[in-house]
mmCIF file of C-alpha atoms in Angstrom:
data_model
loop_
_atom_site.group_PDB
_atom_site.id
_atom_site.type_symbol
_atom_site.label_atom_id
_atom_site.label_comp_id
_atom_site.label_asym_id
_atom_site.label_seq_id
_atom_site.Cartn_x
_atom_site.Cartn_y
_atom_site.Cartn_z
ATOM 1 C CA MET A 11 20.540 28.577 -46.005
ATOM 2 C CA ASP A 12 17.151 27.214 -45.111
ATOM 3 C CA SER A 13 18.627 23.581 -45.435
ATOM 4 C CA HIS A 14 21.446 24.344 -43.114
ATOM 5 C CA ILE A 15 18.916 25.662 -40.438
ATOM 6 C CA ASP A 16 16.682 22.703 -40.823
ATOM 7 C CA ASP A 17 19.792 20.448 -40.173
ATOM 8 C CA LYS A 18 20.636 22.408 -37.160
ATOM 9 C CA ASN A 19 17.039 22.126 -35.812
ATOM 10 C CA GLU A 20 16.931 18.372 -36.481
ATOM 11 C CA GLU A 21 20.313 18.008 -34.657
ATOM 12 C CA LYS A 22 18.877 20.029 -31.815
ATOM 13 C CA ARG A 23 15.663 17.802 -31.638
ATOM 14 C CA LYS A 24 17.865 14.685 -31.557
ATOM 15 C CA ILE A 25 19.922 16.040 -28.673
ATOM 16 C CA ASP A 26 16.739 17.095 -26.749
ATOM 17 C CA SER A 27 15.312 13.629 -27.402
ATOM 18 C CA THR A 28 18.395 11.903 -26.016
ATOM 19 C CA ASP A 29 18.404 14.156 -22.927
ATOM 20 C CA VAL A 30 14.804 13.271 -22.278
ATOM 21 C CA LYS A 31 15.430 9.558 -22.520
ATOM 22 C CA LYS A 32 18.428 9.894 -20.234
ATOM 23 C CA ASP A 33 16.272 11.720 -17.583
ATOM 24 C CA VAL A 34 13.574 9.107 -17.955
ATOM 25 C CA SER A 35 16.014 6.292 -17.456
ATOM 26 C CA ASN A 36 17.634 8.103 -14.477
ATOM 27 C CA GLN A 37 14.121 8.560 -12.971
ATOM 28 C CA TYR A 38 13.255 4.866 -13.412
ATOM 29 C CA ALA A 39 16.592 3.710 -11.908
ATOM 30 C CA SER A 40 16.285 5.869 -8.855
ATOM 31 C CA SER A 41 12.616 5.159 -8.315
ATOM 32 C CA SER A 42 13.585 1.344 -8.626
ATOM 33 C CA ILE A 43 16.161 1.609 -5.973
ATOM 34 C CA LEU A 44 13.953 3.522 -3.436
ATOM 35 C CA LEU A 45 11.193 0.991 -4.132
ATOM 36 C CA PHE A 46 13.466 -1.845 -3.288
ATOM 37 C CA VAL A 47 14.674 -0.135 -0.238
ATOM 38 C CA ASN A 48 11.129 0.653 0.834
ATOM 39 C CA GLN A 49 10.138 -3.181 0.353
ATOM 40 C CA LEU A 50 13.104 -4.129 2.508
ATOM 41 C CA ILE A 51 12.220 -1.814 5.108
ATOM 42 C CA VAL A 52 8.521 -2.955 5.206
ATOM 43 C CA ALA A 53 9.588 -6.677 5.308
ATOM 44 C CA PHE A 54 12.081 -6.166 7.994
ATOM 45 C CA GLY A 55 9.724 -3.961 10.071
ATOM 46 C CA ASN A 56 6.959 -6.806 9.831
ATOM 47 C CA TRP A 57 9.508 -9.415 10.793
ATOM 48 C CA ILE A 58 10.859 -7.494 13.727
ATOM 49 C CA PHE A 59 7.297 -6.561 14.887
ATOM 50 C CA TRP A 60 6.121 -10.241 15.180
ATOM 51 C CA MET A 61 9.418 -11.254 16.709
ATOM 52 C CA ALA A 62 9.463 -8.630 19.329
ATOM 53 C CA ILE A 63 5.597 -8.708 20.015
ATOM 54 C CA SER A 64 5.813 -12.486 20.657
ATOM 55 C CA LYS A 65 7.933 -11.701 23.734
ATOM 56 C CA PHE A 66 5.090 -9.932 25.319
ATOM 57 C CA ALA A 67 1.908 -11.597 23.886
ATOM 58 C CA THR A 68 0.779 -15.216 24.456
ATOM 59 C CA THR A 69 0.766 -17.715 21.720
ATOM 60 C CA GLU A 70 -2.913 -17.699 21.570
ATOM 61 C CA GLU A 71 -2.874 -14.056 21.076
ATOM 62 C CA ILE A 72 -0.385 -14.164 18.307
ATOM 63 C CA GLY A 73 -2.187 -17.010 16.705
ATOM 64 C CA GLN A 74 -5.421 -14.983 16.714
ATOM 65 C CA SER A 75 -3.915 -12.010 15.379
ATOM 66 C CA THR A 76 -2.259 -13.483 12.418
ATOM 67 C CA THR A 77 -5.353 -15.526 11.661
ATOM 68 C CA ILE A 78 -7.398 -12.424 11.296
ATOM 69 C CA TYR A 79 -4.629 -10.307 9.464
ATOM 70 C CA SER A 80 -4.066 -13.286 7.194
ATOM 71 C CA LEU A 81 -7.813 -13.411 6.319
ATOM 72 C CA VAL A 82 -7.835 -9.595 5.635
ATOM 73 C CA LEU A 83 -4.617 -9.857 3.377
ATOM 74 C CA PHE A 84 -6.488 -12.578 1.455
ATOM 75 C CA PHE A 85 -9.612 -10.619 0.888
ATOM 76 C CA THR A 86 -7.791 -7.243 0.181
ATOM 77 C CA THR A 87 -5.689 -9.113 -2.580
ATOM 78 C CA ILE A 88 -8.784 -10.490 -4.268
ATOM 79 C CA ILE A 89 -10.411 -6.967 -4.036
ATOM 80 C CA GLN A 90 -7.301 -5.365 -5.605
ATOM 81 C CA PHE A 91 -8.400 -7.246 -8.715
ATOM 82 C CA GLY A 92 -5.035 -6.725 -10.354
ATOM 83 C CA LEU A 93 -5.489 -3.045 -10.689
ATOM 84 C CA GLU A 94 -1.888 -2.287 -9.745
ATOM 85 C CA TYR A 95 -0.653 -2.393 -13.315
ATOM 86 C CA PRO A 96 -3.221 0.089 -14.888
ATOM 87 C CA ILE A 97 -2.946 2.407 -12.116
ATOM 88 C CA LEU A 98 0.848 2.581 -12.478
ATOM 89 C CA LYS A 99 0.543 2.832 -16.341
ATOM 90 C CA TYR A 100 -2.076 5.568 -16.430
ATOM 91 C CA SER A 101 -1.762 7.776 -13.322
ATOM 92 C CA TYR A 102 1.064 9.916 -14.757
ATOM 93 C CA ASN A 103 -1.035 11.294 -17.387
ATOM 94 C CA HIS A 104 -4.609 10.801 -15.996
ATOM 95 C CA ARG A 105 -4.106 11.119 -12.324
ATOM 96 C CA LYS A 106 -7.619 12.293 -11.341
ATOM 97 C CA SER A 107 -9.593 10.078 -13.500
ATOM 98 C CA ILE A 108 -7.611 6.964 -12.707
ATOM 99 C CA LEU A 109 -7.867 7.733 -8.958
ATOM 100 C CA SER A 110 -11.643 8.180 -9.031
ATOM 101 C CA SER A 111 -12.220 5.152 -11.197
ATOM 102 C CA ALA A 112 -9.905 2.772 -9.175
ATOM 103 C CA LEU A 113 -11.502 3.984 -5.895
ATOM 104 C CA ALA A 114 -15.035 3.334 -7.283
ATOM 105 C CA ILE A 115 -14.042 -0.211 -8.221
ATOM 106 C CA GLU A 116 -12.280 -0.909 -5.078
ATOM 107 C CA ILE A 117 -15.276 0.338 -2.917
ATOM 108 C CA SER A 118 -17.659 -1.621 -4.972
ATOM 109 C CA LEU A 119 -15.594 -4.883 -4.572
ATOM 110 C CA SER A 120 -15.142 -4.285 -0.916
ATOM 111 C CA LEU A 121 -18.893 -3.957 -0.332
ATOM 112 C CA LEU A 122 -19.476 -7.210 -2.338
ATOM 113 C CA SER A 123 -16.862 -9.056 -0.269
ATOM 114 C CA ILE A 124 -18.255 -8.206 3.056
ATOM 115 C CA PRO A 125 -21.014 -11.017 3.058
ATOM 116 C CA PHE A 126 -18.257 -13.503 2.026
ATOM 117 C CA LEU A 127 -16.203 -12.398 4.936
ATOM 118 C CA ILE A 128 -19.112 -12.724 7.422
ATOM 119 C CA VAL A 129 -19.848 -16.204 6.135
ATOM 120 C CA THR A 130 -16.145 -17.160 6.537
ATOM 121 C CA PHE A 131 -16.225 -16.118 10.276
ATOM 122 C CA ASP A 132 -19.581 -17.797 10.976
ATOM 123 C CA ASN A 133 -18.682 -21.031 9.421
ATOM 124 C CA PHE A 134 -14.974 -21.548 9.789
ATOM 125 C CA TYR A 135 -13.763 -19.637 12.650
ATOM 126 C CA ASP A 136 -14.064 -20.202 16.376
ATOM 127 C CA LYS A 137 -16.386 -18.078 18.376
ATOM 128 C CA SER A 138 -13.428 -16.521 20.082
ATOM 129 C CA LEU A 139 -12.369 -14.995 16.656
ATOM 130 C CA VAL A 140 -15.930 -13.718 15.753
ATOM 131 C CA GLN A 141 -15.348 -10.783 18.134
ATOM 132 C CA PHE A 142 -12.631 -9.421 15.725
ATOM 133 C CA GLU A 143 -15.071 -9.520 12.592
ATOM 134 C CA TRP A 144 -15.773 -5.723 12.659
ATOM 135 C CA LEU A 145 -11.948 -5.069 12.811
ATOM 136 C CA ALA A 146 -11.542 -7.085 9.855
ATOM 137 C CA VAL A 147 -14.181 -5.127 7.891
ATOM 138 C CA ALA A 148 -12.591 -1.984 9.105
ATOM 139 C CA MET A 149 -9.226 -3.006 7.815
ATOM 140 C CA ILE A 150 -10.540 -3.863 4.531
ATOM 141 C CA PHE A 151 -12.231 -0.516 3.937
ATOM 142 C CA LEU A 152 -9.257 1.425 5.207
ATOM 143 C CA THR A 153 -6.949 -0.359 2.916
ATOM 144 C CA ILE A 154 -8.846 0.938 -0.282
ATOM 145 C CA PRO A 155 -7.636 4.559 -0.300
ATOM 146 C CA GLY A 156 -4.032 3.430 0.713
ATOM 147 C CA PHE A 157 -3.757 0.843 -1.907
ATOM 148 C CA VAL A 158 -5.116 3.123 -4.851
ATOM 149 C CA ALA A 159 -3.038 6.191 -3.578
ATOM 150 C CA HIS A 160 -0.055 4.089 -3.114
ATOM 151 C CA PHE A 161 0.207 3.079 -6.663
ATOM 152 C CA VAL A 162 -0.777 6.336 -7.950
ATOM 153 C CA LEU A 163 2.275 7.995 -6.129
ATOM 154 C CA LEU A 164 4.554 5.175 -7.631
ATOM 155 C CA GLY A 165 3.064 5.935 -11.120
ATOM 156 C CA LEU A 166 3.943 9.683 -10.408
ATOM 157 C CA PHE A 167 7.424 8.555 -9.555
ATOM 158 C CA ARG A 168 6.950 9.759 -5.940
ATOM 159 C CA VAL A 169 8.708 6.775 -4.380
ATOM 160 C CA ARG A 170 10.484 8.985 -1.708
ATOM 161 C CA ALA A 171 7.072 9.943 -0.381
ATOM 162 C CA VAL A 172 5.898 6.315 -0.279
ATOM 163 C CA LEU A 173 9.108 5.318 1.547
ATOM 164 C CA ILE A 174 8.565 8.023 4.121
ATOM 165 C CA ILE A 175 4.914 7.109 4.661
ATOM 166 C CA ASP A 176 5.739 3.402 5.026
ATOM 167 C CA ILE A 177 8.388 4.263 7.635
ATOM 168 C CA LEU A 178 5.979 6.459 9.616
ATOM 169 C CA ALA A 179 3.238 3.760 9.536
ATOM 170 C CA THR A 180 5.645 0.970 10.737
ATOM 171 C CA ILE A 181 6.979 3.070 13.582
ATOM 172 C CA SER A 182 3.333 3.941 14.620
ATOM 173 C CA LYS A 183 2.437 0.225 14.506
ATOM 174 C CA PHE A 184 5.310 -0.669 16.850
ATOM 175 C CA VAL A 185 4.418 2.035 19.206
ATOM 176 C CA VAL A 186 0.772 1.461 19.426
ATOM 177 C CA GLY A 187 1.126 -2.378 19.436
ATOM 178 C CA PHE A 188 3.498 -2.435 22.277
ATOM 179 C CA ILE A 189 1.567 -0.003 24.348
ATOM 180 C CA LEU A 190 -1.695 -1.830 23.863
ATOM 181 C CA VAL A 191 -0.176 -5.310 24.391
ATOM 182 C CA LEU A 192 1.702 -4.169 27.574
ATOM 183 C CA ALA A 193 -1.605 -2.689 28.796
ATOM 184 C CA GLY A 194 -3.112 -6.234 28.569
ATOM 185 C CA MET A 195 -5.174 -5.874 25.380
ATOM 186 C CA GLY A 196 -3.641 -8.875 23.726
ATOM 187 C CA SER A 197 -4.915 -9.769 20.188
ATOM 188 C CA PHE A 198 -7.271 -6.780 20.116
ATOM 189 C CA GLY A 199 -4.276 -4.516 20.809
ATOM 190 C CA ILE A 200 -2.126 -6.147 18.003
ATOM 191 C CA LEU A 201 -4.975 -5.822 15.464
ATOM 192 C CA ILE A 202 -5.665 -2.181 16.413
ATOM 193 C CA ALA A 203 -2.004 -1.587 15.771
ATOM 194 C CA PHE A 204 -2.318 -2.735 12.280
ATOM 195 C CA VAL A 205 -5.524 -0.560 11.965
ATOM 196 C CA VAL A 206 -3.423 2.448 13.016
ATOM 197 C CA HIS A 207 -0.770 1.433 10.413
ATOM 198 C CA ILE A 208 -3.194 1.081 7.625
ATOM 199 C CA SER A 209 -4.919 4.292 8.484
ATOM 200 C CA ILE A 210 -1.771 6.199 8.427
ATOM 201 C CA MET A 211 -0.672 4.729 5.067
ATOM 202 C CA SER A 212 -4.059 5.356 3.484
ATOM 203 C CA PHE A 213 -4.385 9.081 4.935
ATOM 204 C CA PHE A 214 -1.060 10.383 3.913
ATOM 205 C CA SER A 215 -0.973 8.488 0.624
ATOM 206 C CA PHE A 216 -4.364 9.798 -0.330
ATOM 207 C CA TYR A 217 -3.466 13.290 0.959
ATOM 208 C CA LEU A 218 -0.304 13.471 -1.189
ATOM 209 C CA THR A 219 -2.112 12.497 -4.452
#
């Protein structure tokens, strides 16, 4: 009798295990699709933004904006220090600790990078670009919470939230960018649009974690 009960329990455990594996597989599949859609929207949004803004901004203004933004991307990529994988891997079971640890690392690396950023501006950039130095610093620091929270949300399988945040941030960048460029603010207006974009991503991503 006991043996029969044990067999049934074992069979039930196997069925439960199979169901769990199916749920996890489905979760990964749906998250992967949503993440792919998100990446497409972000890439398409950036392409459309630069193509459309070039109709209203001068070549010089576009060149200045892309030069500053490319430098910011370079520095933020270095600062991220390959933390994407550990954040994704451990955030599901250790959300609070991985969030605080990653933020501490990112803030420390960002502070260390500022002197190098200033040296880059002073030695390699034209004087007309030095005026945007503080905007570059702001973008680097505003990127920190967004980067960490973004991958925490992905690690928690909250890809839908990431998708909505990215769409909202992209729309805001379009609106702010066009208003400021049409108002005659040129490169400054374009860069402020990116500041707004990064700020919205960081605020809502961090809020939802």
